[in-house]
CSV table of C-alpha atoms in Angstrom, one decimal:
chain,number,residue,atom,x,y,z
A,437,MET,CA,-18.1,8.4,5.5
A,438,ASN,CA,-21.5,8.3,7.2
A,439,LEU,CA,-23.7,5.4,8.5
A,440,GLN,CA,-26.1,5.8,5.6
A,441,SER,CA,-23.5,4.8,3.1
A,442,ILE,CA,-22.8,1.5,4.9
A,443,ARG,CA,-25.9,-0.2,3.6
A,444,PRO,CA,-25.1,0.1,-0.2
A,445,ILE,CA,-21.5,-0.8,0.5
A,446,THR,CA,-22.6,-3.9,2.4
A,447,GLN,CA,-24.9,-4.8,-0.5
A,448,TYR,CA,-22.1,-4.4,-2.9
A,449,ASN,CA,-19.7,-6.5,-0.7
A,450,VAL,CA,-22.3,-9.3,-0.4
A,451,SER,CA,-23.3,-9.4,-4.0
A,452,THR,CA,-19.7,-9.3,-5.2
A,453,PHE,CA,-18.6,-12.2,-2.9
A,454,ARG,CA,-21.6,-14.3,-3.9
A,455,ARG,CA,-20.7,-13.9,-7.6
A,456,HIS,CA,-17.0,-14.2,-7.4
A,457,TYR,CA,-16.1,-15.7,-4.0
A,458,MET,CA,-13.0,-17.6,-5.3
A,459,ALA,CA,-11.6,-14.4,-6.7
A,460,GLU,CA,-12.3,-12.4,-3.6
A,461,ILE,CA,-10.7,-15.1,-1.4
A,462,ALA,CA,-7.7,-15.3,-3.7
A,463,GLY,CA,-7.4,-11.5,-3.8
A,464,SER,CA,-7.5,-11.2,0.0
A,465,LEU,CA,-4.1,-13.1,0.1
A,466,GLY,CA,-2.4,-10.9,-2.4
A,467,ASP,CA,-0.6,-8.7,0.2
A,468,LEU,CA,0.7,-11.5,2.4
A,469,GLY,CA,4.1,-11.3,0.6
A,470,THR,CA,4.5,-7.9,2.3
A,471,PHE,CA,2.7,-8.5,5.6
A,472,LEU,CA,4.1,-11.9,6.6
A,473,PRO,CA,7.9,-11.3,6.4
A,474,ILE,CA,7.9,-8.0,8.3
A,475,ALA,CA,5.4,-9.2,11.0
A,476,LEU,CA,7.4,-12.4,11.5
A,477,VAL,CA,10.8,-10.7,11.9
A,478,LEU,CA,9.4,-8.2,14.3
A,479,ALA,CA,7.7,-10.9,16.3
A,480,ALA,CA,10.8,-13.2,16.3
A,481,ASN,CA,12.8,-10.2,17.7
A,482,HIS,CA,10.1,-9.7,20.4
A,483,THR,CA,9.5,-6.2,19.2
A,484,VAL,CA,5.8,-6.8,18.6
A,485,SER,CA,3.3,-9.4,19.6
A,486,LEU,CA,2.3,-11.7,16.6
A,487,ALA,CA,-1.0,-12.5,18.3
A,488,SER,CA,-1.9,-8.8,18.8
A,489,THR,CA,-0.7,-8.0,15.3
A,490,LEU,CA,-3.0,-10.6,13.8
A,491,ILE,CA,-6.0,-9.7,16.0
A,492,PHE,CA,-5.9,-6.0,15.5
A,493,SER,CA,-4.9,-6.0,11.8
A,494,GLY,CA,-7.8,-8.5,11.4
A,495,LEU,CA,-10.2,-6.2,13.1
A,496,PHE,CA,-9.0,-3.3,11.0
A,497,ASN,CA,-9.4,-5.4,7.8
A,498,ILE,CA,-13.0,-6.1,8.8
A,499,LEU,CA,-13.8,-2.4,9.6
A,500,THR,CA,-12.1,-1.0,6.4
A,501,GLY,CA,-14.0,-3.6,4.3
A,502,LEU,CA,-17.3,-2.6,5.9
A,503,PHE,CA,-16.8,1.1,5.7
A,504,PHE,CA,-15.0,1.5,2.4
A,505,GLY,CA,-16.2,-1.4,0.3
A,506,ILE,CA,-12.8,-1.8,-1.5
A,507,PRO,CA,-9.9,-4.3,-1.0
A,508,LEU,CA,-8.0,-1.8,1.1
A,509,PRO,CA,-4.9,-3.5,2.6
A,510,VAL,CA,-3.7,-3.3,6.2
A,511,GLN,CA,0.1,-3.6,5.9
A,512,PRO,CA,3.2,-2.8,8.0
A,513,MET,CA,4.6,0.7,8.2
A,514,LYS,CA,7.8,-0.2,6.4
A,515,ALA,CA,10.1,2.7,7.4
A,516,ILE,CA,9.3,2.1,11.1
A,517,ALA,CA,9.7,-1.7,10.7
A,518,ALA,CA,13.1,-1.2,8.9
A,519,VAL,CA,14.5,1.0,11.7
A,520,ALA,CA,13.0,-1.3,14.4
A,521,ILE,CA,14.6,-4.4,12.9
A,522,ALA,CA,18.0,-2.7,12.4
A,523,ARG,CA,18.2,-1.3,15.9
A,524,SER,CA,16.3,-4.0,17.8
A,525,PHE,CA,13.6,-1.7,19.1
A,526,SER,CA,11.8,-2.5,22.4
A,527,PRO,CA,8.0,-2.9,22.2
A,528,GLY,CA,7.7,0.5,23.8
A,529,SER,CA,9.8,2.2,21.1
A,530,ILE,CA,8.0,0.8,18.1
A,531,ALA,CA,4.6,1.6,19.8
A,532,ALA,CA,5.8,5.2,20.3
A,533,ALA,CA,6.7,5.4,16.6
A,534,GLY,CA,3.3,4.2,15.5
A,535,ILE,CA,1.4,6.5,18.0
A,536,PHE,CA,3.5,9.5,16.9
A,537,VAL,CA,2.7,9.0,13.2
A,538,ALA,CA,-1.0,8.4,14.0
A,539,ALA,CA,-1.2,11.6,16.0
A,540,VAL,CA,0.3,13.7,13.2
A,541,ILE,CA,-1.9,12.1,10.5
A,542,PHE,CA,-5.0,12.6,12.7
A,543,VAL,CA,-4.2,16.4,13.1
A,544,GLY,CA,-3.7,16.6,9.3
A,545,SER,CA,-7.0,14.8,8.6
A,546,ALA,CA,-9.0,16.8,11.1
A,547,THR,CA,-7.7,20.2,10.0
A,548,GLY,CA,-8.0,19.6,6.3
A,549,LEU,CA,-4.3,19.9,5.7
A,550,LEU,CA,-4.3,16.5,4.0
A,551,ARG,CA,-7.0,17.6,1.5
A,552,TRP,CA,-5.1,20.7,0.6
A,553,PHE,CA,-1.9,18.6,0.2
A,554,THR,CA,-3.6,16.3,-2.1
A,555,ARG,CA,-5.0,19.1,-4.3
A,556,VAL,CA,-1.7,20.7,-4.9
A,557,ILE,CA,0.3,17.6,-5.8
A,558,PRO,CA,0.5,17.2,-9.6
A,559,ILE,CA,-0.7,13.8,-11.0
A,560,PRO,CA,2.7,13.0,-12.6
A,561,VAL,CA,4.2,13.2,-9.2
A,562,VAL,CA,1.5,10.9,-7.7
A,563,LYS,CA,1.9,8.4,-10.4
A,564,GLY,CA,5.7,8.6,-10.0
A,565,ILE,CA,5.3,7.6,-6.3
A,566,GLN,CA,3.1,4.7,-7.3
A,567,VAL,CA,5.4,3.4,-10.0
A,568,GLY,CA,8.4,4.0,-7.7
A,569,ALA,CA,6.7,2.0,-4.9
A,570,GLY,CA,6.0,-0.8,-7.4
A,571,LEU,CA,9.7,-0.9,-8.6
A,572,SER,CA,10.8,-0.9,-5.0
A,573,LEU,CA,8.7,-3.9,-4.2
A,574,ILE,CA,10.1,-5.8,-7.2
A,575,MET,CA,13.7,-4.9,-6.2
A,576,THR,CA,13.1,-6.1,-2.7
A,577,ALA,CA,11.6,-9.4,-3.9
A,578,CYS,CA,14.5,-9.9,-6.3
A,579,GLN,CA,17.0,-9.4,-3.5
A,580,SER,CA,15.3,-12.2,-1.6
A,581,LEU,CA,15.5,-14.4,-4.6
A,582,ARG,CA,19.2,-13.7,-5.1
A,583,ASP,CA,19.8,-15.0,-1.6
A,584,LEU,CA,18.4,-18.4,-2.7
A,585,GLY,CA,20.4,-21.1,-4.4
A,586,TRP,CA,19.2,-23.4,-7.2
A,587,ILE,CA,18.5,-26.2,-4.7
A,588,HIS,CA,19.2,-24.5,-1.4
A,589,PRO,CA,18.5,-23.6,1.4
A,590,SER,CA,16.1,-26.6,1.2
A,591,TRP,CA,14.1,-28.8,-1.1
A,592,ALA,CA,11.1,-26.6,-0.5
A,593,ASP,CA,12.6,-23.2,-0.9
A,594,ASN,CA,14.9,-22.4,-3.8
A,595,ARG,CA,15.2,-20.8,-7.2
A,596,LEU,CA,13.6,-23.7,-9.0
A,597,TRP,CA,10.4,-23.1,-7.0
A,598,ALA,CA,10.6,-19.4,-7.8
A,599,ILE,CA,10.9,-20.1,-11.5
A,600,GLY,CA,8.0,-22.5,-11.5
A,601,ILE,CA,5.7,-20.1,-9.5
A,602,PHE,CA,6.7,-17.2,-11.8
A,603,LEU,CA,5.9,-19.2,-14.9
A,604,ALA,CA,2.5,-20.0,-13.4
A,605,LEU,CA,2.0,-16.3,-12.8
A,606,LEU,CA,2.7,-15.6,-16.5
A,607,LEU,CA,0.1,-18.2,-17.4
A,608,THR,CA,-2.5,-16.4,-15.4
A,609,HIS,CA,-1.9,-13.4,-17.6
A,610,SER,CA,-2.7,-15.4,-20.7
A,611,THR,CA,-4.3,-18.8,-20.8
A,612,ALA,CA,-5.4,-19.3,-17.2
A,613,LYS,CA,-6.8,-15.9,-16.2
A,614,ARG,CA,-9.5,-17.4,-14.0
A,615,LEU,CA,-7.1,-19.5,-11.9
A,616,PRO,CA,-7.1,-18.2,-8.3
A,617,TYR,CA,-3.3,-17.8,-8.4
A,618,ALA,CA,-2.7,-16.3,-4.9
A,619,LEU,CA,-4.9,-18.8,-3.2
A,620,VAL,CA,-3.2,-21.8,-4.9
A,621,VAL,CA,0.3,-20.4,-4.1
A,622,PHE,CA,-0.7,-19.7,-0.5
A,623,ILE,CA,-2.1,-23.3,0.0
A,624,ILE,CA,1.1,-24.8,-1.5
A,625,GLY,CA,3.3,-22.7,0.7
A,626,LEU,CA,1.2,-23.5,3.8
A,627,VAL,CA,1.4,-27.2,3.1
A,628,ILE,CA,5.1,-27.0,2.7
A,629,ALA,CA,5.4,-25.0,5.9
A,630,ILE,CA,3.4,-27.6,7.8
A,631,ILE,CA,5.4,-30.5,6.5
A,632,ARG,CA,8.7,-28.8,7.4
A,633,SER,CA,7.3,-27.9,10.9
A,634,ALA,CA,6.1,-31.5,11.4
A,635,LEU,CA,9.6,-32.9,10.4
A,636,ALA,CA,11.1,-30.5,13.0
A,637,ALA,CA,8.4,-31.5,15.6
A,638,GLU,CA,7.5,-27.8,16.0
A,639,LEU,CA,3.8,-27.6,15.0
A,640,PRO,CA,1.7,-24.8,16.4
A,641,VAL,CA,-0.4,-25.4,19.5
A,642,ILE,CA,-3.5,-23.8,20.9
A,643,SER,CA,-2.4,-20.7,22.8
A,644,VAL,CA,-5.3,-18.3,23.6
A,645,TRP,CA,-4.4,-14.6,23.4
A,646,HIS,CA,-3.6,-12.9,26.7
A,647,PRO,CA,-3.5,-9.1,26.0
A,648,SER,CA,-1.0,-7.0,27.7
A,649,LEU,CA,-0.7,-3.2,27.6
A,650,VAL,CA,2.4,-1.6,26.1
A,651,VAL,CA,3.1,1.9,27.4
A,652,PRO,CA,6.2,3.7,26.1
A,653,VAL,CA,8.3,5.3,28.8
A,654,GLY,CA,11.1,7.8,29.0
A,655,SER,CA,13.5,7.7,26.0
A,656,GLU,CA,11.3,5.2,24.2
A,657,TRP,CA,9.1,8.1,23.1
A,658,SER,CA,11.9,10.2,21.6
A,659,GLU,CA,13.6,7.1,20.1
A,660,GLY,CA,10.4,5.9,18.4
A,661,ALA,CA,9.1,9.3,17.3
A,662,ILE,CA,12.4,10.8,16.0
A,663,ASP,CA,14.4,7.8,14.8
A,664,ALA,CA,11.6,6.0,13.1
A,665,GLY,CA,8.4,8.1,13.1
A,666,LEU,CA,9.8,11.1,11.2
A,667,GLY,CA,11.0,8.8,8.4
A,668,GLN,CA,7.6,7.1,8.2
A,669,LEU,CA,5.5,10.3,7.9
A,670,PRO,CA,6.2,11.1,4.2
A,671,LEU,CA,5.8,7.4,3.2
A,672,THR,CA,2.4,7.2,5.0
A,673,THR,CA,1.2,10.5,3.6
A,674,LEU,CA,2.2,9.9,0.0
A,675,ASN,CA,1.9,6.2,-0.5
A,676,SER,CA,-0.6,5.1,2.2
A,677,ILE,CA,-3.1,8.0,1.8
A,678,VAL,CA,-2.6,10.1,-1.4
A,679,ALA,CA,-1.5,7.3,-3.7
A,680,VAL,CA,-4.2,4.9,-2.3
A,681,VAL,CA,-7.0,7.4,-3.1
A,682,HIS,CA,-5.7,8.0,-6.6
A,683,LEU,CA,-5.2,4.3,-7.3
A,684,ALA,CA,-8.6,3.3,-6.0
A,685,ALA,CA,-10.2,5.8,-8.4
A,686,ASP,CA,-8.1,4.4,-11.3
A,687,ILE,CA,-8.7,0.7,-10.8
A,688,LEU,CA,-12.2,0.7,-9.2
A,689,PRO,CA,-14.0,3.6,-10.9
A,690,SER,CA,-17.5,2.0,-10.3
A,691,VAL,CA,-17.0,2.0,-6.5
A,692,PRO,CA,-17.2,5.3,-4.5
A,693,THR,CA,-13.6,6.4,-3.8
A,694,PRO,CA,-12.8,7.0,-0.2
A,695,SER,CA,-11.8,10.6,0.7
A,696,VAL,CA,-8.3,11.5,1.7
A,697,THR,CA,-9.7,12.6,5.1
A,698,ALA,CA,-11.4,9.2,5.6
A,699,ILE,CA,-8.2,7.2,4.7
A,700,GLY,CA,-6.2,9.5,7.0
A,701,LEU,CA,-8.5,9.0,9.9
A,702,SER,CA,-8.5,5.3,9.3
A,703,VAL,CA,-4.6,5.1,9.5
A,704,ALA,CA,-4.6,7.3,12.6
A,705,GLY,CA,-7.3,5.2,14.3
A,706,MET,CA,-5.7,1.9,13.6
A,707,ASN,CA,-2.5,2.9,15.3
A,708,LEU,CA,-4.0,4.9,18.2
A,709,VAL,CA,-5.7,1.7,19.2
A,710,GLY,CA,-3.4,-1.2,18.2
A,711,CYS,CA,0.0,0.1,19.2
A,712,TRP,CA,-1.0,0.3,22.8
A,713,TRP,CA,-1.5,-3.5,22.8
A,714,GLY,CA,1.8,-4.5,21.2
A,715,ALA,CA,0.5,-4.7,17.6
A,716,MET,CA,2.7,-3.8,14.7
A,717,PRO,CA,2.2,-0.2,13.4
A,718,VAL,CA,0.1,-0.5,10.2
A,719,CYS,CA,-1.2,1.7,7.4
A,720,HIS,CA,-2.9,1.3,4.0
A,721,GLY,CA,-0.8,1.2,0.9
A,722,SER,CA,-1.0,1.5,-2.9
A,723,GLY,CA,1.2,-1.6,-3.3
A,724,GLY,CA,-1.2,-3.8,-1.2
A,725,LEU,CA,-4.2,-2.4,-3.0
A,726,ALA,CA,-2.6,-3.2,-6.3
A,727,ALA,CA,-1.7,-6.7,-5.1
A,728,GLN,CA,-5.2,-7.6,-3.9
A,729,TYR,CA,-6.7,-6.2,-7.0
A,730,ARG,CA,-4.3,-8.2,-9.2
A,731,PHE,CA,-5.3,-11.5,-7.6
A,732,GLY,CA,-9.0,-10.9,-8.0
A,733,ALA,CA,-10.3,-8.7,-5.1
A,734,ARG,CA,-12.9,-6.2,-6.2
A,735,SER,CA,-14.8,-5.4,-3.0
A,736,GLY,CA,-14.4,-5.1,0.8
A,737,ALA,CA,-15.6,-8.7,1.2
A,738,SER,CA,-12.1,-9.9,0.4
A,739,VAL,CA,-10.5,-8.1,3.3
A,740,ILE,CA,-13.4,-8.9,5.6
A,741,PHE,CA,-12.7,-12.6,4.9
A,742,LEU,CA,-9.0,-12.1,5.5
A,743,GLY,CA,-9.7,-10.2,8.7
A,744,LEU,CA,-11.9,-12.9,10.1
A,745,CYS,CA,-9.2,-15.5,9.4
A,746,LYS,CA,-6.5,-13.3,11.1
A,747,LEU,CA,-8.8,-12.7,14.1
A,748,ILE,CA,-9.5,-16.4,14.7
A,749,ILE,CA,-5.9,-17.5,14.1
A,750,GLY,CA,-4.5,-14.7,16.4
A,751,LEU,CA,-7.0,-15.5,19.2
A,752,LEU,CA,-6.4,-19.3,19.1
A,753,TRP,CA,-2.7,-19.8,18.1
A,754,GLY,CA,-1.0,-16.4,18.3
A,755,GLU,CA,2.7,-16.5,19.2
A,756,SER,CA,3.0,-20.3,18.5
A,757,LEU,CA,2.6,-19.5,14.7
A,758,VAL,CA,6.0,-17.8,14.5
A,759,GLY,CA,7.9,-21.0,13.8
A,760,LEU,CA,5.4,-22.3,11.2
A,761,LEU,CA,5.3,-19.1,9.3
A,762,HIS,CA,9.1,-18.8,9.3
A,763,ARG,CA,9.0,-22.0,7.3
A,764,PHE,CA,6.8,-20.6,4.6
A,765,PRO,CA,8.9,-20.6,1.4
A,766,VAL,CA,10.6,-17.3,0.6
A,767,ALA,CA,10.5,-18.1,-3.1
A,768,LEU,CA,6.7,-18.2,-3.1
A,769,LEU,CA,6.3,-14.9,-1.1
A,770,ALA,CA,8.9,-13.2,-3.3
A,771,VAL,CA,7.0,-14.0,-6.6
A,772,MET,CA,3.8,-12.7,-5.1
A,773,VAL,CA,5.5,-9.5,-4.2
A,774,ILE,CA,6.8,-9.2,-7.8
A,775,ALA,CA,3.3,-9.6,-9.1
A,776,ALA,CA,2.1,-6.9,-6.8
A,777,GLY,CA,4.9,-4.6,-7.9
A,778,LEU,CA,4.1,-5.1,-11.6
A,779,GLU,CA,0.5,-4.3,-11.0
A,780,LEU,CA,1.5,-1.0,-9.3
A,781,VAL,CA,4.0,-0.1,-12.1
A,782,ARG,CA,1.2,-0.5,-14.7
A,783,VAL,CA,-0.7,2.6,-13.4
A,784,GLY,CA,2.0,4.8,-15.0
A,785,GLU,CA,0.7,3.9,-18.5
A,786,SER,CA,-2.4,6.1,-18.0
A,787,LEU,CA,-0.4,9.2,-17.3
A,788,ASN,CA,-1.1,10.9,-20.6
A,789,THR,CA,-4.4,9.2,-21.5
A,790,PRO,CA,-7.9,10.7,-20.9
A,791,GLY,CA,-8.2,8.4,-17.9
A,792,ALA,CA,-5.7,10.4,-15.9
A,793,ARG,CA,-7.6,12.2,-13.1
A,794,ASP,CA,-6.4,15.7,-13.9
A,795,LEU,CA,-7.1,15.3,-17.6
A,796,SER,CA,-10.5,13.7,-16.8
A,797,ARG,CA,-11.3,16.7,-14.7
A,798,HIS,CA,-10.3,19.2,-17.3
A,799,HIS,CA,-12.3,17.2,-19.9
A,800,GLU,CA,-15.4,17.5,-17.8
A,801,GLU,CA,-14.9,21.2,-17.3
A,802,ALA,CA,-14.5,21.6,-21.1
A,803,GLU,CA,-17.6,19.6,-22.0
A,804,GLY,CA,-19.4,22.8,-22.9
A,805,GLY,CA,-16.6,23.9,-25.1
A,806,SER,CA,-13.9,21.7,-26.7
A,807,SER,CA,-14.8,18.0,-26.8
A,808,ARG,CA,-11.5,16.6,-25.6
A,809,VAL,CA,-8.4,17.5,-23.8
A,810,HIS,CA,-5.5,17.3,-26.2
A,811,LEU,CA,-1.9,17.2,-25.0
A,812,SER,CA,0.8,18.5,-27.3
A,813,GLU,CA,4.0,16.4,-27.7
A,814,GLU,CA,5.8,18.9,-25.4
A,815,GLU,CA,3.2,18.6,-22.7
A,816,ARG,CA,3.3,14.8,-22.8
A,817,THR,CA,7.1,14.8,-22.6
A,818,ARG,CA,6.9,17.2,-19.6
A,819,ARG,CA,4.5,14.9,-17.7
A,820,TRP,CA,6.6,11.8,-18.4
A,821,MET,CA,9.7,13.6,-17.3
A,822,VAL,CA,8.2,14.7,-14.0
A,823,MET,CA,7.0,11.2,-13.3
A,824,LEU,CA,10.4,9.6,-14.3
A,825,VAL,CA,12.3,12.1,-12.1
A,826,THR,CA,10.0,11.1,-9.2
A,827,VAL,CA,10.5,7.4,-9.9
A,828,GLY,CA,14.2,7.6,-10.4
A,829,LEU,CA,15.1,9.5,-7.3
A,830,LEU,CA,12.6,7.5,-5.1
A,831,VAL,CA,14.1,4.2,-6.2
A,832,GLY,CA,17.7,5.5,-6.2
A,833,PHE,CA,17.6,6.9,-2.7
A,834,LYS,CA,15.0,4.4,-1.5
A,835,ASN,CA,13.1,7.3,0.0
A,836,ASP,CA,9.6,8.5,-0.9
A,837,ALA,CA,10.3,12.0,0.4
A,838,VAL,CA,13.3,12.4,-1.9
A,839,GLY,CA,11.4,11.2,-4.9
A,840,PHE,CA,8.5,13.5,-4.1
A,841,ALA,CA,10.8,16.6,-3.6
A,842,ALA,CA,12.6,15.9,-6.9
A,843,GLY,CA,9.3,15.5,-8.8
A,844,MET,CA,7.9,18.7,-7.4
A,845,LEU,CA,11.1,20.6,-8.3
A,846,CYS,CA,11.0,19.2,-11.8
A,847,HIS,CA,7.3,20.2,-12.1
A,848,TRP,CA,8.0,23.8,-10.8
A,849,ALA,CA,11.0,24.1,-13.2
A,850,TYR,CA,8.6,23.4,-16.1
A,851,GLU,CA,6.0,25.8,-14.7
A,852,LEU,CA,8.5,28.7,-14.1
A,853,PRO,CA,8.4,30.2,-17.6
A,854,ARG,CA,4.6,30.3,-17.5
A,855,TRP,CA,4.6,31.9,-14.1
A,856,VAL,CA,7.1,34.5,-15.3
A,857,GLU,CA,5.1,35.3,-18.5
A,858,LYS,CA,1.9,35.6,-16.4
A,859,SER,CA,3.5,38.0,-14.0
A,860,ARG,CA,5.0,40.0,-16.9
A,861,ARG,CA,1.6,40.3,-18.6
A,862,ARG,CA,-0.1,41.4,-15.3
A,863,TRP,CA,2.6,44.0,-14.9
A,864,SER,CA,2.2,45.3,-18.4
A,865,GLU,CA,-1.6,45.5,-17.9
A,866,GLY,CA,-1.0,47.6,-14.7
A,867,ARG,CA,-2.6,44.9,-12.5
A,868,VAL,CA,0.6,44.8,-10.4
A,869,ARG,CA,1.6,48.0,-8.7
A,870,LEU,CA,4.5,48.8,-6.4
A,871,PRO,CA,3.5,50.3,-3.0
């Protein structure tokens, strides 16, 4: 990414927002179903500062929109958040976890290791990670809905609301495609949250942000880095960098796709700055990108708008918003998460079509010879099996690294006979000699 590319990206952002401002605004809200619940729980536990999280994630939204020109999400590092919630991390421990992951990603980006890693991962494994992430989102949302009753826990948050919002989602796929679904749902949820807060006499008040430095000390470094950071590394590398780059190329082919190095440096920079001020560790993610795209976002203008809103709200209300946002209906957030998961699962359908990145590349290389890349039935089956093994193990173990390892082993198992035959042929031709 260089400064010369910012001008055309800005022109694209502005022109897209002017033509489709409602879709861009609605799309900017698509990832709130992931962002809000985790940020709120961490803030309620005094593990992170909600004000700092809103302010810094807002700044990062603005910068990514300006530099990349796509609706790139800024979302929580889920593995770190899960450990921090389960073990009631101190602010220093979660900051150490985010800084550790950022430092490792920065080294990988600066040395080119991330580029090499991306080149050697087969497309079926990448799509398996994306589909697995989508299914994981759906399962998490469904778990939240199972905890609701038909009319409980309140008139404003129950399964009846979830069914109604889900039916509205289905309508946007058919007869009401132009409806800004996410924007409407968010407004409904916000109105309900305000009413519930007013009834409880706990409305937010103006509370200007007072920044405070968070410096991990002593055992907080080892606790954060080892107990939470190590588990986050494969998730960040695979889903927040590699899968994001591939997904952006698939769903936004007319926009220049960010490089793996640029996305890696972005993830590193966000946490090497924000974590020192009590902000939640954040990354980009294929699930958030799919969600924002699903609800209408097509340019960086969407996340710039979201970032400005976060920045203003964080500066003026900050910590006083915890109570209000806790009253946002779980049913509405869960259905938005399901929609995001479904959008991410859909990328698996292009695995064996000419639109797949590896097949498109082979097609371009073959332009001077054969006109198309043709997969035999056996090859198509192999690619599906590698993807499904990746998906199955990822979802079953709830671990991206396990799914990735299983997918790679499956891929290598299919490649083994070809490698053996190639080695035998080289031996018979005398091209391999013993010393």
